[in-house]
């Protein structure tokens, strides 16, 4: 059976997924690619690009608030009678370094905003039924950079804590003076206490680092699957539920961070709120994408139509007084 709307081949008696979509014509003849284009060009896709751009822009503008604080410091130094030439040179150096560090620190956020706009534009375009994977590639590169950075940080910090644990357990550290500060504790007890403290801290740090590394790895897998759908046109509904859930968790932490910094740096707080909104919108987009892709892979089946039931008709019987079959009527 061929769908008269989109032309895809569907099993007999099933509803085509395009009947569940909007009345507008599909953005691509391929059903799987059409799901990517529909989700990416939706209002949520536009909201994601706007929120990521706002977060990056406000993160840069919040550094200008540091320059205003430095101007106030200059006024206080003037009233205190300090050497203004030295203070002025220090302020110029601090202002330039803070602005440069803010711009460099915002490069990942800027690239994410650029990737969101590229993906939104290629999904919205009707010039071709395919999409450009440039935006997804930028997301993937940033995720790889984050994954490598997290692995190196975990290896460095956990390795340092491991060295401290080994040093404390092997009597390499001099714990006599340390134990003497706590009265009745001796060096062996201090060694055991430090070993437990370092080991507990290393376990907690390794746990949270593992969560962050798993998030980046799940994000990379999801991006690779979406890129494969865009390249081959084969439907794939595998989206990491862990990534969706962690986006909500990270958004909650961003909201808390924004609430704490709301009274000290309003621009930084608004940037945190925008970043949290971007994470929530990204999770909603991934959930919508997975749901729509499920409809492509497993189209809904129409319930069977009830068939009318007819009562059996009795066979006609010959009259009792009439001649039977094969007999001749009597002659008078």
PDB file of N, CA and C in Angstrom, residues 102-191:
ATOM      1  N   UNK A 102      37.036  36.315  29.581  1.00  0.00           N
ATOM      2  CA  UNK A 102      35.603  36.091  29.432  1.00  0.00           C
ATOM      3  C   UNK A 102      35.261  35.642  28.016  1.00  0.00           C
ATOM      4  N   UNK A 103      35.896  36.286  27.027  1.00  0.00           N
ATOM      5  CA  UNK A 103      35.631  35.905  25.636  1.00  0.00           C
ATOM      6  C   UNK A 103      36.149  34.496  25.361  1.00  0.00           C
ATOM      7  N   UNK A 104      37.362  34.194  25.841  1.00  0.00           N
ATOM      8  CA  UNK A 104      37.910  32.852  25.624  1.00  0.00           C
ATOM      9  C   UNK A 104      37.095  31.793  26.353  1.00  0.00           C
ATOM     10  N   UNK A 105      36.626  32.122  27.567  1.00  0.00           N
ATOM     11  CA  UNK A 105      35.815  31.172  28.300  1.00  0.00           C
ATOM     12  C   UNK A 105      34.447  30.950  27.691  1.00  0.00           C
ATOM     13  N   UNK A 106      33.975  31.922  26.917  1.00  0.00           N
ATOM     14  CA  UNK A 106      32.655  31.813  26.291  1.00  0.00           C
ATOM     15  C   UNK A 106      32.701  31.200  24.904  1.00  0.00           C
ATOM     16  N   UNK A 107      33.893  30.819  24.428  1.00  0.00           N
ATOM     17  CA  UNK A 107      33.995  30.240  23.088  1.00  0.00           C
ATOM     18  C   UNK A 107      33.145  28.981  22.953  1.00  0.00           C
ATOM     19  N   UNK A 108      33.169  28.026  23.909  1.00  0.00           N
ATOM     20  CA  UNK A 108      32.272  26.859  23.754  1.00  0.00           C
ATOM     21  C   UNK A 108      30.803  27.232  23.674  1.00  0.00           C
ATOM     22  N   UNK A 109      30.368  28.195  24.507  1.00  0.00           N
ATOM     23  CA  UNK A 109      28.965  28.614  24.465  1.00  0.00           C
ATOM     24  C   UNK A 109      28.636  29.296  23.138  1.00  0.00           C
ATOM     25  N   UNK A 110      29.579  30.089  22.620  1.00  0.00           N
ATOM     26  CA  UNK A 110      29.359  30.748  21.323  1.00  0.00           C
ATOM     27  C   UNK A 110      29.256  29.705  20.213  1.00  0.00           C
ATOM     28  N   UNK A 111      30.136  28.713  20.225  1.00  0.00           N
ATOM     29  CA  UNK A 111      30.094  27.678  19.198  1.00  0.00           C
ATOM     30  C   UNK A 111      28.811  26.856  19.283  1.00  0.00           C
ATOM     31  N   UNK A 112      28.330  26.599  20.495  1.00  0.00           N
ATOM     32  CA  UNK A 112      27.061  25.877  20.632  1.00  0.00           C
ATOM     33  C   UNK A 112      25.909  26.688  20.059  1.00  0.00           C
ATOM     34  N   UNK A 113      25.920  28.007  20.285  1.00  0.00           N
ATOM     35  CA  UNK A 113      24.876  28.856  19.709  1.00  0.00           C
ATOM     36  C   UNK A 113      24.958  28.867  18.185  1.00  0.00           C
ATOM     37  N   UNK A 114      26.173  28.946  17.654  1.00  0.00           N
ATOM     38  CA  UNK A 114      26.345  28.912  16.196  1.00  0.00           C
ATOM     39  C   UNK A 114      25.842  27.582  15.634  1.00  0.00           C
ATOM     40  N   UNK A 115      26.169  26.477  16.304  1.00  0.00           N
ATOM     41  CA  UNK A 115      25.706  25.165  15.847  1.00  0.00           C
ATOM     42  C   UNK A 115      24.186  25.074  15.879  1.00  0.00           C
ATOM     43  N   UNK A 116      23.566  25.653  16.903  1.00  0.00           N
ATOM     44  CA  UNK A 116      22.103  25.616  16.987  1.00  0.00           C
ATOM     45  C   UNK A 116      21.462  26.392  15.838  1.00  0.00           C
ATOM     46  N   UNK A 117      22.028  27.551  15.489  1.00  0.00           N
ATOM     47  CA  UNK A 117      21.467  28.324  14.382  1.00  0.00           C
ATOM     48  C   UNK A 117      21.694  27.631  13.037  1.00  0.00           C
ATOM     49  N   UNK A 118      22.861  26.995  12.865  1.00  0.00           N
ATOM     50  CA  UNK A 118      23.124  26.265  11.613  1.00  0.00           C
ATOM     51  C   UNK A 118      22.138  25.112  11.461  1.00  0.00           C
ATOM     52  N   UNK A 119      21.923  24.366  12.535  1.00  0.00           N
ATOM     53  CA  UNK A 119      21.006  23.226  12.468  1.00  0.00           C
ATOM     54  C   UNK A 119      19.570  23.695  12.245  1.00  0.00           C
ATOM     55  N   UNK A 120      19.187  24.775  12.896  1.00  0.00           N
ATOM     56  CA  UNK A 120      17.832  25.292  12.696  1.00  0.00           C
ATOM     57  C   UNK A 120      17.633  25.754  11.258  1.00  0.00           C
ATOM     58  N   UNK A 121      18.640  26.425  10.694  1.00  0.00           N
ATOM     59  CA  UNK A 121      18.513  26.918   9.324  1.00  0.00           C
ATOM     60  C   UNK A 121      18.429  25.802   8.305  1.00  0.00           C
ATOM     61  N   UNK A 122      19.270  24.763   8.449  1.00  0.00           N
ATOM     62  CA  UNK A 122      19.231  23.676   7.474  1.00  0.00           C
ATOM     63  C   UNK A 122      17.978  22.824   7.618  1.00  0.00           C
ATOM     64  N   UNK A 123      17.421  22.740   8.825  1.00  0.00           N
ATOM     65  CA  UNK A 123      16.172  21.987   9.001  1.00  0.00           C
ATOM     66  C   UNK A 123      14.986  22.759   8.438  1.00  0.00           C
ATOM     67  N   UNK A 124      15.036  24.069   8.510  1.00  0.00           N
ATOM     68  CA  UNK A 124      13.922  24.886   8.019  1.00  0.00           C
ATOM     69  C   UNK A 124      13.940  25.038   6.501  1.00  0.00           C
ATOM     70  N   UNK A 125      15.094  24.839   5.880  1.00  0.00           N
ATOM     71  CA  UNK A 125      15.220  25.054   4.444  1.00  0.00           C
ATOM     72  C   UNK A 125      14.427  24.005   3.668  1.00  0.00           C
ATOM     73  N   UNK A 126      13.735  24.459   2.635  1.00  0.00           N
ATOM     74  CA  UNK A 126      12.987  23.581   1.734  1.00  0.00           C
ATOM     75  C   UNK A 126      13.680  23.438   0.381  1.00  0.00           C
ATOM     76  N   UNK A 127      14.889  23.968   0.278  1.00  0.00           N
ATOM     77  CA  UNK A 127      15.615  23.858  -0.991  1.00  0.00           C
ATOM     78  C   UNK A 127      15.976  22.418  -1.301  1.00  0.00           C
ATOM     79  N   UNK A 128      16.157  21.618  -0.283  1.00  0.00           N
ATOM     80  CA  UNK A 128      16.520  20.222  -0.474  1.00  0.00           C
ATOM     81  C   UNK A 128      15.854  19.398   0.606  1.00  0.00           C
ATOM     82  N   UNK A 129      15.617  18.141   0.293  1.00  0.00           N
ATOM     83  CA  UNK A 129      15.035  17.251   1.282  1.00  0.00           C
ATOM     84  C   UNK A 129      16.039  16.744   2.286  1.00  0.00           C
ATOM     85  N   UNK A 130      17.329  16.995   2.040  1.00  0.00           N
ATOM     86  CA  UNK A 130      18.372  16.579   2.964  1.00  0.00           C
ATOM     87  C   UNK A 130      18.738  17.731   3.896  1.00  0.00           C
ATOM     88  N   UNK A 131      19.601  17.445   4.865  1.00  0.00           N
ATOM     89  CA  UNK A 131      20.052  18.476   5.793  1.00  0.00           C
ATOM     90  C   UNK A 131      21.570  18.457   5.841  1.00  0.00           C
ATOM     91  N   UNK A 132      22.142  19.587   6.227  1.00  0.00           N
ATOM     92  CA  UNK A 132      23.575  19.681   6.459  1.00  0.00           C
ATOM     93  C   UNK A 132      23.871  19.256   7.901  1.00  0.00           C
ATOM     94  N   UNK A 133      24.897  18.463   8.054  1.00  0.00           N
ATOM     95  CA  UNK A 133      25.271  17.987   9.384  1.00  0.00           C
ATOM     96  C   UNK A 133      26.364  18.841  10.014  1.00  0.00           C
ATOM     97  N   UNK A 134      26.561  20.068   9.519  1.00  0.00           N
ATOM     98  CA  UNK A 134      27.617  20.928  10.065  1.00  0.00           C
ATOM     99  C   UNK A 134      27.333  21.280  11.523  1.00  0.00           C
ATOM    100  N   UNK A 135      26.079  21.632  11.819  1.00  0.00           N
ATOM    101  CA  UNK A 135      25.742  21.964  13.202  1.00  0.00           C
ATOM    102  C   UNK A 135      25.928  20.784  14.141  1.00  0.00           C
ATOM    103  N   UNK A 136      25.499  19.603  13.704  1.00  0.00           N
ATOM    104  CA  UNK A 136      25.687  18.404  14.519  1.00  0.00           C
ATOM    105  C   UNK A 136      27.166  18.083  14.706  1.00  0.00           C
ATOM    106  N   UNK A 137      27.978  18.367  13.693  1.00  0.00           N
ATOM    107  CA  UNK A 137      29.415  18.121  13.805  1.00  0.00           C
ATOM    108  C   UNK A 137      30.040  19.034  14.853  1.00  0.00           C
ATOM    109  N   UNK A 138      29.602  20.286  14.909  1.00  0.00           N
ATOM    110  CA  UNK A 138      30.127  21.206  15.934  1.00  0.00           C
ATOM    111  C   UNK A 138      29.745  20.708  17.328  1.00  0.00           C
ATOM    112  N   UNK A 139      28.485  20.281  17.482  1.00  0.00           N
ATOM    113  CA  UNK A 139      28.070  19.689  18.762  1.00  0.00           C
ATOM    114  C   UNK A 139      28.969  18.503  19.131  1.00  0.00           C
ATOM    115  N   UNK A 140      29.248  17.673  18.149  1.00  0.00           N
ATOM    116  CA  UNK A 140      30.044  16.459  18.397  1.00  0.00           C
ATOM    117  C   UNK A 140      31.471  16.808  18.788  1.00  0.00           C
ATOM    118  N   UNK A 141      32.079  17.779  18.104  1.00  0.00           N
ATOM    119  CA  UNK A 141      33.452  18.179  18.436  1.00  0.00           C
ATOM    120  C   UNK A 141      33.513  18.745  19.849  1.00  0.00           C
ATOM    121  N   UNK A 142      32.554  19.588  20.209  1.00  0.00           N
ATOM    122  CA  UNK A 142      32.525  20.139  21.567  1.00  0.00           C
ATOM    123  C   UNK A 142      32.340  19.040  22.606  1.00  0.00           C
ATOM    124  N   UNK A 143      31.504  18.050  22.281  1.00  0.00           N
ATOM    125  CA  UNK A 143      31.310  16.936  23.212  1.00  0.00           C
ATOM    126  C   UNK A 143      32.589  16.122  23.365  1.00  0.00           C
ATOM    127  N   UNK A 144      33.314  15.916  22.276  1.00  0.00           N
ATOM    128  CA  UNK A 144      34.591  15.199  22.363  1.00  0.00           C
ATOM    129  C   UNK A 144      35.610  15.981  23.196  1.00  0.00           C
ATOM    130  N   UNK A 145      35.649  17.303  23.016  1.00  0.00           N
ATOM    131  CA  UNK A 145      36.577  18.119  23.812  1.00  0.00           C
ATOM    132  C   UNK A 145      36.222  18.023  25.299  1.00  0.00           C
ATOM    133  N   UNK A 146      34.920  18.103  25.605  1.00  0.00           N
ATOM    134  CA  UNK A 146      34.500  17.962  26.992  1.00  0.00           C
ATOM    135  C   UNK A 146      34.828  16.593  27.561  1.00  0.00           C
ATOM    136  N   UNK A 147      34.653  15.545  26.732  1.00  0.00           N
ATOM    137  CA  UNK A 147      34.955  14.190  27.196  1.00  0.00           C
ATOM    138  C   UNK A 147      36.443  14.027  27.481  1.00  0.00           C
ATOM    139  N   UNK A 148      37.283  14.524  26.582  1.00  0.00           N
ATOM    140  CA  UNK A 148      38.736  14.409  26.791  1.00  0.00           C
ATOM    141  C   UNK A 148      39.171  15.212  28.018  1.00  0.00           C
ATOM    142  N   UNK A 149      38.610  16.422  28.164  1.00  0.00           N
ATOM    143  CA  UNK A 149      38.960  17.228  29.332  1.00  0.00           C
ATOM    144  C   UNK A 149      38.549  16.573  30.636  1.00  0.00           C
ATOM    145  N   UNK A 150      37.362  15.979  30.658  1.00  0.00           N
ATOM    146  CA  UNK A 150      36.908  15.296  31.872  1.00  0.00           C
ATOM    147  C   UNK A 150      37.771  14.081  32.190  1.00  0.00           C
ATOM    148  N   UNK A 151      38.148  13.326  31.154  1.00  0.00           N
ATOM    149  CA  UNK A 151      39.003  12.152  31.385  1.00  0.00           C
ATOM    150  C   UNK A 151      40.365  12.564  31.935  1.00  0.00           C
ATOM    151  N   UNK A 152      40.945  13.628  31.379  1.00  0.00           N
ATOM    152  CA  UNK A 152      42.238  14.086  31.876  1.00  0.00           C
ATOM    153  C   UNK A 152      42.131  14.612  33.304  1.00  0.00           C
ATOM    154  N   UNK A 153      41.068  15.375  33.576  1.00  0.00           N
ATOM    155  CA  UNK A 153      40.889  15.896  34.936  1.00  0.00           C
ATOM    156  C   UNK A 153      40.667  14.777  35.937  1.00  0.00           C
ATOM    157  N   UNK A 154      39.870  13.784  35.553  1.00  0.00           N
ATOM    158  CA  UNK A 154      39.635  12.653  36.454  1.00  0.00           C
ATOM    159  C   UNK A 154      40.928  11.885  36.700  1.00  0.00           C
ATOM    160  N   UNK A 155      41.706  11.665  35.639  1.00  0.00           N
ATOM    161  CA  UNK A 155      42.960  10.939  35.797  1.00  0.00           C
ATOM    162  C   UNK A 155      43.936  11.707  36.683  1.00  0.00           C
ATOM    163  N   UNK A 156      43.992  13.031  36.505  1.00  0.00           N
ATOM    164  CA  UNK A 156      44.934  13.835  37.281  1.00  0.00           C
ATOM    165  C   UNK A 156      44.540  13.894  38.757  1.00  0.00           C
ATOM    166  N   UNK A 157      43.276  14.229  39.019  1.00  0.00           N
ATOM    167  CA  UNK A 157      42.850  14.428  40.402  1.00  0.00           C
ATOM    168  C   UNK A 157      42.795  13.106  41.158  1.00  0.00           C
ATOM    169  N   UNK A 158      42.185  12.102  40.536  1.00  0.00           N
ATOM    170  CA  UNK A 158      42.096  10.803  41.213  1.00  0.00           C
ATOM    171  C   UNK A 158      43.485  10.197  41.374  1.00  0.00           C
ATOM    172  N   UNK A 159      44.369  10.382  40.399  1.00  0.00           N
ATOM    173  CA  UNK A 159      45.743   9.896  40.543  1.00  0.00           C
ATOM    174  C   UNK A 159      46.480  10.594  41.672  1.00  0.00           C
ATOM    175  N   UNK A 160      46.264  11.916  41.804  1.00  0.00           N
ATOM    176  CA  UNK A 160      46.893  12.653  42.907  1.00  0.00           C
ATOM    177  C   UNK A 160      46.385  12.165  44.255  1.00  0.00           C
ATOM    178  N   UNK A 161      45.078  11.934  44.334  1.00  0.00           N
ATOM    179  CA  UNK A 161      44.527  11.412  45.587  1.00  0.00           C
ATOM    180  C   UNK A 161      45.041  10.001  45.862  1.00  0.00           C
ATOM    181  N   UNK A 162      45.223   9.198  44.825  1.00  0.00           N
ATOM    182  CA  UNK A 162      45.781   7.869  45.012  1.00  0.00           C
ATOM    183  C   UNK A 162      47.204   7.922  45.561  1.00  0.00           C
ATOM    184  N   UNK A 163      47.986   8.891  45.062  1.00  0.00           N
ATOM    185  CA  UNK A 163      49.350   9.056  45.580  1.00  0.00           C
ATOM    186  C   UNK A 163      49.322   9.461  47.047  1.00  0.00           C
ATOM    187  N   UNK A 164      48.404  10.357  47.407  1.00  0.00           N
ATOM    188  CA  UNK A 164      48.288  10.773  48.806  1.00  0.00           C
ATOM    189  C   UNK A 164      47.856   9.617  49.695  1.00  0.00           C
ATOM    190  N   UNK A 165      46.937   8.774  49.189  1.00  0.00           N
ATOM    191  CA  UNK A 165      46.509   7.603  49.969  1.00  0.00           C
ATOM    192  C   UNK A 165      47.682   6.652  50.188  1.00  0.00           C
ATOM    193  N   UNK A 166      48.434   6.421  49.121  1.00  0.00           N
ATOM    194  CA  UNK A 166      49.594   5.523  49.247  1.00  0.00           C
ATOM    195  C   UNK A 166      50.637   6.112  50.189  1.00  0.00           C
ATOM    196  N   UNK A 167      50.846   7.450  50.101  1.00  0.00           N
ATOM    197  CA  UNK A 167      51.832   8.087  50.970  1.00  0.00           C
ATOM    198  C   UNK A 167      51.397   8.029  52.432  1.00  0.00           C
ATOM    199  N   UNK A 168      50.103   8.223  52.670  1.00  0.00           N
ATOM    200  CA  UNK A 168      49.622   8.168  54.054  1.00  0.00           C
ATOM    201  C   UNK A 168      49.681   6.755  54.602  1.00  0.00           C
ATOM    202  N   UNK A 169      49.397   5.762  53.764  1.00  0.00           N
ATOM    203  CA  UNK A 169      49.403   4.379  54.243  1.00  0.00           C
ATOM    204  C   UNK A 169      50.813   3.828  54.390  1.00  0.00           C
ATOM    205  N   UNK A 170      51.792   4.371  53.670  1.00  0.00           N
ATOM    206  CA  UNK A 170      53.158   3.845  53.701  1.00  0.00           C
ATOM    207  C   UNK A 170      54.079   4.642  54.611  1.00  0.00           C
ATOM    208  N   UNK A 171      53.525   5.478  55.487  1.00  0.00           N
ATOM    209  CA  UNK A 171      54.306   6.287  56.439  1.00  0.00           C
ATOM    210  C   UNK A 171      55.268   7.243  55.745  1.00  0.00           C
ATOM    211  N   UNK A 172      54.956   7.593  54.510  1.00  0.00           N
ATOM    212  CA  UNK A 172      55.798   8.577  53.822  1.00  0.00           C
ATOM    213  C   UNK A 172      55.575   9.967  54.388  1.00  0.00           C
ATOM    214  N   UNK A 173      54.325  10.276  54.744  1.00  0.00           N
ATOM    215  CA  UNK A 173      54.013  11.560  55.346  1.00  0.00           C
ATOM    216  C   UNK A 173      54.374  11.539  56.826  1.00  0.00           C
ATOM    217  N   UNK A 174      54.891  12.648  57.332  1.00  0.00           N
ATOM    218  CA  UNK A 174      55.214  12.774  58.747  1.00  0.00           C
ATOM    219  C   UNK A 174      53.962  13.203  59.495  1.00  0.00           C
ATOM    220  N   UNK A 175      53.372  12.242  60.194  1.00  0.00           N
ATOM    221  CA  UNK A 175      52.102  12.506  60.858  1.00  0.00           C
ATOM    222  C   UNK A 175      52.242  12.679  62.366  1.00  0.00           C
ATOM    223  N   UNK A 176      53.462  12.749  62.863  1.00  0.00           N
ATOM    224  CA  UNK A 176      53.630  12.884  64.304  1.00  0.00           C
ATOM    225  C   UNK A 176      53.143  14.226  64.808  1.00  0.00           C
ATOM    226  N   UNK A 177      53.571  15.325  64.139  1.00  0.00           N
ATOM    227  CA  UNK A 177      53.117  16.653  64.562  1.00  0.00           C
ATOM    228  C   UNK A 177      51.629  16.831  64.333  1.00  0.00           C
ATOM    229  N   UNK A 178      51.146  16.229  63.235  1.00  0.00           N
ATOM    230  CA  UNK A 178      49.711  16.332  62.952  1.00  0.00           C
ATOM    231  C   UNK A 178      48.891  15.637  64.033  1.00  0.00           C
ATOM    232  N   UNK A 179      49.337  14.473  64.483  1.00  0.00           N
ATOM    233  CA  UNK A 179      48.597  13.751  65.511  1.00  0.00           C
ATOM    234  C   UNK A 179      48.723  14.422  66.866  1.00  0.00           C
ATOM    235  N   UNK A 180      49.846  15.101  67.096  1.00  0.00           N
ATOM    236  CA  UNK A 180      50.030  15.743  68.398  1.00  0.00           C
ATOM    237  C   UNK A 180      49.068  16.898  68.615  1.00  0.00           C
ATOM    238  N   UNK A 181      48.569  17.470  67.539  1.00  0.00           N
ATOM    239  CA  UNK A 181      47.623  18.573  67.674  1.00  0.00           C
ATOM    240  C   UNK A 181      46.258  18.111  68.167  1.00  0.00           C
ATOM    241  N   UNK A 182      45.981  16.822  68.098  1.00  0.00           N
ATOM    242  CA  UNK A 182      44.680  16.308  68.508  1.00  0.00           C
ATOM    243  C   UNK A 182      44.751  15.517  69.812  1.00  0.00           C
ATOM    244  N   UNK A 183      45.779  15.774  70.596  1.00  0.00           N
ATOM    245  CA  UNK A 183      45.829  15.219  71.939  1.00  0.00           C
ATOM    246  C   UNK A 183      46.193  13.755  71.970  1.00  0.00           C
ATOM    247  N   UNK A 184      45.208  12.884  72.255  1.00  0.00           N
ATOM    248  CA  UNK A 184      45.459  11.471  72.513  1.00  0.00           C
ATOM    249  C   UNK A 184      45.672  10.631  71.260  1.00  0.00           C
ATOM    250  N   UNK A 185      45.477  11.191  70.075  1.00  0.00           N
ATOM    251  CA  UNK A 185      45.646  10.421  68.844  1.00  0.00           C
ATOM    252  C   UNK A 185      47.125  10.223  68.548  1.00  0.00           C
ATOM    253  N   UNK A 186      47.490   9.014  68.144  1.00  0.00           N
ATOM    254  CA  UNK A 186      48.865   8.743  67.772  1.00  0.00           C
ATOM    255  C   UNK A 186      49.021   8.767  66.248  1.00  0.00           C
ATOM    256  N   UNK A 187      50.225   8.468  65.792  1.00  0.00           N
ATOM    257  CA  UNK A 187      50.511   8.553  64.362  1.00  0.00           C
ATOM    258  C   UNK A 187      49.753   7.504  63.562  1.00  0.00           C
ATOM    259  N   UNK A 188      49.571   6.302  64.122  1.00  0.00           N
ATOM    260  CA  UNK A 188      48.848   5.254  63.394  1.00  0.00           C
ATOM    261  C   UNK A 188      47.381   5.622  63.191  1.00  0.00           C
ATOM    262  N   UNK A 189      46.782   6.186  64.229  1.00  0.00           N
ATOM    263  CA  UNK A 189      45.385   6.602  64.098  1.00  0.00           C
ATOM    264  C   UNK A 189      45.247   7.758  63.108  1.00  0.00           C
ATOM    265  N   UNK A 190      46.191   8.681  63.138  1.00  0.00           N
ATOM    266  CA  UNK A 190      46.155   9.785  62.173  1.00  0.00           C
ATOM    267  C   UNK A 190      46.346   9.271  60.752  1.00  0.00           C
ATOM    268  N   UNK A 191      47.229   8.269  60.594  1.00  0.00           N
ATOM    269  CA  UNK A 191      47.429   7.678  59.274  1.00  0.00           C
ATOM    270  C   UNK A 191      46.160   7.020  58.762  1.00  0.00           C
TER     271      UNK A 191
END
